Short mmCIF file of C-alpha atoms in Angstrom, two decimals:
data_model
loop_
_atom_site.label_atom_id
_atom_site.label_comp_id
_atom_site.label_asym_id
_atom_site.label_seq_id
_atom_site.Cartn_x
_atom_site.Cartn_y
_atom_site.Cartn_z
CA MET A 1 42.98 21.23 122.97
CA LYS A 2 46.29 22.47 121.61
CA ILE A 3 46.19 26.17 120.79
CA GLY A 4 48.56 28.26 118.69
CA ILE A 5 48.47 32.06 118.73
CA VAL A 6 50.09 34.13 116.01
CA GLY A 7 50.36 37.78 117.01
CA ALA A 8 50.28 37.22 120.76
CA THR A 9 52.13 40.47 121.54
CA GLY A 10 49.21 42.70 120.53
CA TYR A 11 46.38 43.65 122.87
CA GLY A 12 44.05 41.12 121.27
CA GLY A 13 46.64 38.39 121.66
CA LEU A 14 47.19 39.25 125.31
CA GLU A 15 43.46 38.94 125.94
CA LEU A 16 43.41 35.55 124.21
CA ILE A 17 46.12 34.41 126.60
CA ARG A 18 44.26 35.81 129.63
CA PHE A 19 41.08 33.87 128.89
CA LEU A 20 42.60 30.70 127.40
CA HIS A 21 44.90 30.34 130.42
CA ASN A 22 41.81 29.43 132.48
CA HIS A 23 39.88 27.62 129.75
CA PRO A 24 39.18 24.10 131.07
CA GLU A 25 39.62 22.42 127.68
CA VAL A 26 42.97 24.01 126.77
CA GLU A 27 45.97 21.90 127.73
CA GLN A 28 48.66 23.57 125.60
CA MET A 29 49.08 27.12 124.34
CA ASP A 30 52.03 28.18 122.19
CA LEU A 31 52.87 31.64 120.90
CA PHE A 32 54.36 32.46 117.50
CA THR A 33 56.25 35.46 116.20
CA SER A 34 57.73 36.73 112.95
CA SER A 35 60.59 38.63 114.56
CA GLU A 36 61.25 37.72 118.22
CA GLU A 37 61.91 33.98 118.17
CA GLY A 38 63.23 32.68 121.50
CA VAL A 39 62.22 35.70 123.57
CA ILE A 40 60.59 34.66 126.85
CA PHE A 41 57.08 36.05 126.70
CA SER A 42 56.87 37.14 130.33
CA SER A 43 60.03 39.21 129.88
CA LYS A 44 58.02 41.40 127.50
CA PHE A 45 54.88 41.45 129.61
CA GLY A 46 55.68 41.44 133.30
CA HIS A 47 52.09 40.76 134.38
CA LEU A 48 52.57 37.21 133.02
CA LEU A 49 55.66 36.42 135.14
CA ASN A 50 55.38 32.89 136.59
CA ILE A 51 52.20 32.49 134.54
CA HIS A 52 53.40 32.28 130.95
CA ASP A 53 57.18 31.97 130.97
CA VAL A 54 57.48 30.44 127.50
CA PRO A 55 59.63 31.38 124.51
CA LEU A 56 58.09 32.83 121.38
CA GLN A 57 58.33 30.41 118.46
CA LYS A 58 59.07 31.02 114.81
CA ILE A 59 56.05 30.80 112.52
CA ASP A 60 56.29 27.42 110.84
CA TYR A 61 53.50 25.84 108.78
CA GLU A 62 54.43 22.25 109.60
CA THR A 63 54.21 23.06 113.30
CA LEU A 64 50.98 25.06 113.04
CA MET A 65 49.24 22.20 111.26
CA ASN A 66 49.45 20.12 114.45
CA TYR A 67 47.22 22.43 116.52
CA ASP A 68 43.50 22.09 117.07
CA VAL A 69 42.98 25.85 116.79
CA VAL A 70 45.20 28.64 115.49
CA PHE A 71 44.26 32.19 116.42
CA THR A 72 45.77 34.98 114.34
CA SER A 73 45.76 38.42 115.95
CA THR A 74 47.81 40.49 113.53
CA PRO A 75 47.45 43.83 111.74
CA SER A 76 45.36 43.78 108.58
CA GLY A 77 47.27 42.74 105.50
CA VAL A 78 49.30 40.01 107.24
CA THR A 79 46.99 36.98 107.30
CA SER A 80 45.87 37.54 103.71
CA LYS A 81 49.29 36.14 102.80
CA LEU A 82 50.00 34.04 105.89
CA LEU A 83 46.90 31.86 106.09
CA PRO A 84 46.08 30.51 102.59
CA PRO A 85 48.61 27.62 102.82
CA LEU A 86 47.13 26.60 106.20
CA VAL A 87 43.38 26.71 105.47
CA GLY A 88 41.90 23.22 105.31
CA LYS A 89 45.17 21.56 106.35
CA GLY A 90 44.31 20.64 109.94
CA PRO A 91 43.62 23.32 112.51
CA ARG A 92 40.52 25.44 112.80
CA ILE A 93 41.62 29.02 112.15
CA ILE A 94 40.12 32.07 113.81
CA ASP A 95 41.40 35.33 112.32
CA LEU A 96 41.00 38.50 114.37
CA SER A 97 42.23 40.81 111.61
CA GLY A 98 40.03 42.25 108.88
CA ASP A 99 41.51 40.26 106.01
CA TYR A 100 38.67 37.75 105.55
CA ARG A 101 35.57 39.72 106.59
CA LEU A 102 34.69 41.38 103.29
CA LYS A 103 33.56 39.00 100.55
CA ASN A 104 34.04 41.58 97.80
CA LEU A 105 37.78 41.93 97.20
CA GLN A 106 37.34 45.33 95.56
CA ASP A 107 35.73 46.56 98.78
CA TYR A 108 38.69 45.26 100.76
CA GLU A 109 41.18 47.06 98.49
CA LYS A 110 39.17 50.28 98.65
CA TRP A 111 38.63 50.42 102.41
CA TYR A 112 41.78 48.73 103.73
CA LYS A 113 44.09 49.93 100.94
CA LYS A 114 45.90 46.60 100.92
CA GLU A 115 46.18 43.62 98.62
CA PRO A 116 43.38 41.13 99.40
CA ALA A 117 43.60 37.43 100.15
CA PRO A 118 42.79 34.97 97.33
CA GLN A 119 39.09 34.94 96.47
CA GLU A 120 38.78 31.17 96.97
CA ILE A 121 40.04 31.49 100.56
CA VAL A 122 37.84 34.49 101.30
CA ASP A 123 34.87 32.50 99.99
CA LYS A 124 35.59 29.78 102.56
CA SER A 125 35.65 32.18 105.48
CA VAL A 126 32.66 32.37 107.83
CA TYR A 127 31.73 35.64 109.51
CA GLY A 128 32.01 34.98 113.23
CA LEU A 129 29.18 37.04 114.73
CA THR A 130 28.44 34.24 117.16
CA GLU A 131 24.85 34.98 118.13
CA TRP A 132 23.81 35.26 114.48
CA ASN A 133 25.90 32.68 112.62
CA GLU A 134 26.30 29.75 114.99
CA LYS A 135 25.40 27.03 112.48
CA ASN A 136 28.00 28.09 109.92
CA ILE A 137 30.61 28.82 112.57
CA LYS A 138 30.37 25.24 113.84
CA GLU A 139 31.57 23.82 110.53
CA ALA A 140 34.00 26.56 109.49
CA GLU A 141 37.63 25.93 108.63
CA LEU A 142 38.32 29.68 108.73
CA ILE A 143 36.42 32.18 110.87
CA ALA A 144 36.64 35.89 110.17
CA ASN A 145 36.16 37.32 113.63
CA PRO A 146 34.12 40.53 113.40
CA GLY A 147 35.54 43.96 114.08
CA CYS A 148 34.92 45.60 117.44
CA TYR A 149 32.69 48.39 116.17
CA PRO A 150 30.59 46.07 113.96
CA THR A 151 30.06 43.68 116.87
CA ALA A 152 28.66 46.45 119.06
CA VAL A 153 26.53 47.96 116.30
CA LEU A 154 25.19 44.77 114.72
CA LEU A 155 24.12 43.06 117.93
CA SER A 156 21.94 46.06 118.74
CA ILE A 157 20.38 46.84 115.36
CA LEU A 158 20.07 43.50 113.53
CA PRO A 159 16.99 42.25 115.41
CA LEU A 160 15.18 45.55 114.85
CA ILE A 161 15.98 45.63 111.14
CA LYS A 162 15.12 41.97 110.61
CA GLU A 163 11.73 42.39 112.30
CA ASP A 164 11.04 45.56 110.27
CA LEU A 165 10.76 47.82 113.31
CA ILE A 166 13.24 50.47 112.10
CA ASP A 167 14.09 51.91 108.69
CA PRO A 168 17.76 51.14 107.92
CA SER A 169 17.81 53.40 104.87
CA PHE A 170 18.28 56.35 107.24
CA LEU A 171 20.56 54.64 109.75
CA VAL A 172 23.14 56.86 111.47
CA VAL A 173 25.70 55.35 113.85
CA ASP A 174 27.80 57.44 116.24
CA ALA A 175 30.46 55.30 117.93
CA LYS A 176 33.18 55.94 120.50
CA SER A 177 36.13 53.76 121.46
CA GLY A 178 38.91 53.64 123.99
CA VAL A 179 42.48 54.00 122.78
CA SER A 180 43.31 50.27 122.94
CA GLY A 181 41.21 49.86 119.78
CA ALA A 182 44.08 51.46 117.87
CA GLY A 183 46.48 48.66 118.88
CA ASN A 184 49.72 48.82 120.84
CA LYS A 185 51.90 50.55 118.24
CA PRO A 186 52.19 54.22 119.30
CA THR A 187 51.07 56.88 116.83
CA LYS A 188 50.68 60.65 117.01
CA MET A 189 46.94 60.20 117.45
CA THR A 190 47.32 57.79 120.39
CA HIS A 191 50.19 59.61 122.09
CA PHE A 192 49.22 60.45 125.69
CA SER A 193 49.65 64.18 125.13
CA GLU A 194 47.32 64.05 122.12
CA THR A 195 44.71 61.74 123.68
CA ASN A 196 44.53 62.85 127.31
CA GLU A 197 41.64 65.23 128.02
CA ASN A 198 40.77 65.18 124.33
CA PHE A 199 37.75 63.81 122.50
CA SER A 200 38.27 63.49 118.74
CA ILE A 201 36.64 62.13 115.61
CA TYR A 202 38.63 60.14 113.07
CA LYS A 203 38.25 58.50 109.65
CA ILE A 204 35.18 60.62 108.89
CA ASN A 205 32.94 58.62 106.52
CA GLU A 206 35.98 56.45 105.69
CA HIS A 207 36.15 53.81 108.42
CA GLN A 208 36.88 50.31 107.11
CA HIS A 209 34.08 48.88 109.27
CA ILE A 210 31.40 50.62 107.18
CA PRO A 211 31.27 47.95 104.44
CA GLU A 212 31.49 45.20 107.07
CA ILE A 213 28.39 46.48 108.84
CA GLU A 214 26.49 46.94 105.56
CA GLN A 215 27.48 43.45 104.38
CA ALA A 216 26.28 41.90 107.66
CA ILE A 217 22.95 43.75 107.53
CA GLU A 218 22.37 42.27 104.10
CA MET A 219 23.60 38.84 105.19
CA PHE A 220 21.52 38.47 108.35
CA ALA A 221 18.54 40.80 107.84
CA ASN A 222 18.29 40.49 104.05
CA VAL A 223 18.31 44.28 103.63
CA LYS A 224 20.70 46.17 101.38
CA THR A 225 21.43 49.66 102.69
CA SER A 226 24.06 52.37 103.08
CA ILE A 227 24.77 53.76 106.53
CA THR A 228 26.32 56.88 108.00
CA PHE A 229 28.94 55.68 110.46
CA ASN A 230 31.52 57.73 112.31
CA THR A 231 33.97 56.95 115.08
CA HIS A 232 35.46 58.90 117.95
CA LEU A 233 38.44 58.38 120.23
CA VAL A 234 37.77 58.69 123.97
CA PRO A 235 40.60 59.16 126.50
CA MET A 236 40.10 55.79 128.19
CA THR A 237 41.75 52.41 127.62
CA ARG A 238 38.88 50.01 126.97
CA GLY A 239 35.33 50.09 125.77
CA ILE A 240 33.02 50.98 122.90
CA LEU A 241 29.72 52.79 123.13
CA ALA A 242 27.75 52.86 119.87
CA THR A 243 24.60 54.93 119.49
CA SER A 244 22.46 54.27 116.41
CA TYR A 245 19.58 56.40 115.17
CA ALA A 246 16.89 55.31 112.72
CA PRO A 247 13.23 56.13 111.97
CA VAL A 248 10.76 53.63 113.40
CA LYS A 249 7.93 52.13 111.40
CA ASP A 250 4.41 53.42 112.08
CA GLY A 251 3.12 52.57 115.54
CA VAL A 252 6.37 51.08 116.84
CA THR A 253 6.96 51.76 120.54
CA THR A 254 9.85 51.46 122.95
CA LYS A 255 8.24 48.28 124.28
CA ASP A 256 8.23 46.79 120.76
CA LEU A 257 11.97 47.42 120.41
CA THR A 258 12.75 46.04 123.86
CA ASP A 259 10.55 42.98 123.37
CA CYS A 260 12.24 42.26 120.04
CA LEU A 261 15.72 42.44 121.56
CA GLN A 262 14.73 40.29 124.53
CA GLU A 263 13.12 37.65 122.31
CA THR A 264 16.15 37.54 119.99
CA TYR A 265 18.69 37.12 122.76
CA LYS A 266 16.75 35.18 125.39
CA HIS A 267 19.01 32.15 124.88
CA HIS A 268 22.24 34.14 124.46
CA GLN A 269 23.85 34.85 127.80
CA PHE A 270 26.38 37.38 126.57
CA VAL A 271 23.84 39.88 125.22
CA ARG A 272 21.99 41.68 127.99
CA VAL A 273 18.96 43.84 127.21
CA ILE A 274 18.98 46.86 129.53
CA SER A 275 15.75 48.56 130.57
CA ASP A 276 17.24 51.55 132.38
CA ALA A 277 19.49 53.81 130.32
CA ASN A 278 21.22 55.02 133.48
CA THR A 279 22.74 51.57 133.96
CA ILE A 280 24.34 51.20 130.52
CA GLY A 281 27.98 52.16 130.14
CA THR A 282 31.38 50.79 129.19
CA SER A 283 32.38 50.19 132.82
CA ARG A 284 29.48 47.72 133.14
CA VAL A 285 31.08 45.35 130.62
CA LYS A 286 34.79 46.07 131.15
CA GLY A 287 37.00 42.99 130.98
CA SER A 288 34.06 40.75 130.04
CA ASN A 289 32.43 39.20 126.99
CA TYR A 290 29.09 40.92 127.56
CA CYS A 291 27.31 43.25 125.17
CA ASP A 292 24.64 45.44 126.77
CA VAL A 293 21.94 46.90 124.51
CA PHE A 294 19.22 49.50 125.06
CA ALA A 295 16.58 51.00 122.74
CA LYS A 296 14.06 53.80 123.07
CA VAL A 297 11.63 55.54 120.70
CA ASP A 298 11.52 59.33 120.59
CA GLU A 299 7.81 59.88 120.01
CA ARG A 300 8.41 63.51 119.05
CA THR A 301 10.68 62.68 116.09
CA ASN A 302 9.48 59.11 115.49
CA ARG A 303 13.06 57.92 115.63
CA ALA A 304 14.73 55.18 117.67
CA THR A 305 17.86 55.65 119.73
CA ILE A 306 19.68 52.32 120.07
CA VAL A 307 22.69 52.01 122.38
CA SER A 308 25.19 49.19 122.83
CA VAL A 309 28.38 48.82 124.86
CA ILE A 310 31.16 46.23 124.74
CA ASP A 311 34.76 45.81 125.82
CA ASN A 312 36.49 46.21 122.47
CA LEU A 313 39.28 43.77 123.40
CA VAL A 314 36.94 41.03 124.65
CA LYS A 315 33.52 40.84 122.98
CA GLY A 316 35.04 42.97 120.22
CA ALA A 317 38.02 40.65 119.70
CA ALA A 318 39.45 37.85 121.87
CA GLY A 319 36.31 36.95 123.80
CA GLN A 320 34.17 36.53 120.71
CA ALA A 321 36.99 34.52 119.09
CA ILE A 322 36.98 32.09 122.02
CA GLN A 323 33.18 32.03 121.97
CA ASN A 324 33.43 30.94 118.34
CA MET A 325 35.99 28.27 119.24
CA ASN A 326 33.58 26.95 121.86
CA VAL A 327 30.85 26.68 119.23
CA GLN A 328 33.16 24.80 116.88
CA PHE A 329 34.00 22.18 119.49
CA GLY A 330 30.48 21.75 120.87
CA LEU A 331 31.24 23.43 124.19
CA PRO A 332 28.92 25.81 126.05
CA GLN A 333 29.58 29.28 124.65
CA THR A 334 30.41 30.57 128.12
CA THR A 335 33.27 28.09 128.64
CA GLY A 336 36.32 30.00 129.82
CA LEU A 337 34.48 33.30 129.40
CA ASP A 338 32.05 33.36 132.32
CA VAL A 339 33.69 36.22 134.21
CA VAL A 340 32.17 39.14 136.06
CA PRO A 341 32.87 42.57 134.52
CA LEU A 342 35.52 44.60 136.35
CA PHE A 343 33.27 47.69 136.76
CA ILE A 344 35.62 49.56 139.13
#
């Protein structure tokens, strides 16, 4: 396959390059830029010296139409204008930004505070939560790759909501992320002096992933609900740990939750159901496309505690994007992604 990547200089783009470099079906990979045409990519990122010594190319629609897949890994608000002329014109498009996730354009304007993409293009987009939307992903011209937080949260709670084991009307999600989730453009919040030895909350009740999670719950579990969702910044580079709390239905036990998760994901290699809470953590999935999930009922309060961990740059971005590409081309989902987590 011939692959084009727009936005390769971001962390998500770098992870796309890392995995696609060893993908057995990729024979050509070109990188596109809006501002650094001609710059040798490895001169910007020394870890790619003698590995990807290619010049960045100017974004050109006629050129992009000749690729099998175009990945776009740009800040939100860019692909809403960039992609409409390209959709349906040749390549499969997998967008890692948030511009095509929300079907309601008013929601997009409210939560992202940007001008949305045209409604007819948004309507064509397919939400790329691979384990839950494989059939539609296979035929999609445009995939809206899920956000990192929604991926972690949804993979852990969707089976339990769909099987009516927990009550989503009282769902509270407490999520923590490493600093790479904020992208590679420095800000006051991500400055080393502000982040190091500091644990902070941000976007209280205002995170743009709230409507995405609610939309997906309705889409896949046929339940309309409002959630409490808050995010925290942890002084580490990679990883998300999301802890969700919800009342359980009468008589539901820890075994019921675990059995439901295991049954749902028994044919999905990248979701691992963990039985021992002491073995779940971000270091167990670092650098990999795995999502580990754990659930336990507190019999005293009759509430469930549901935990999931992912690498935000892999399963939460580039890895899931490649997993979706594999689905589109009839390849095993693990193709190019079957790597052991770094752990140490």
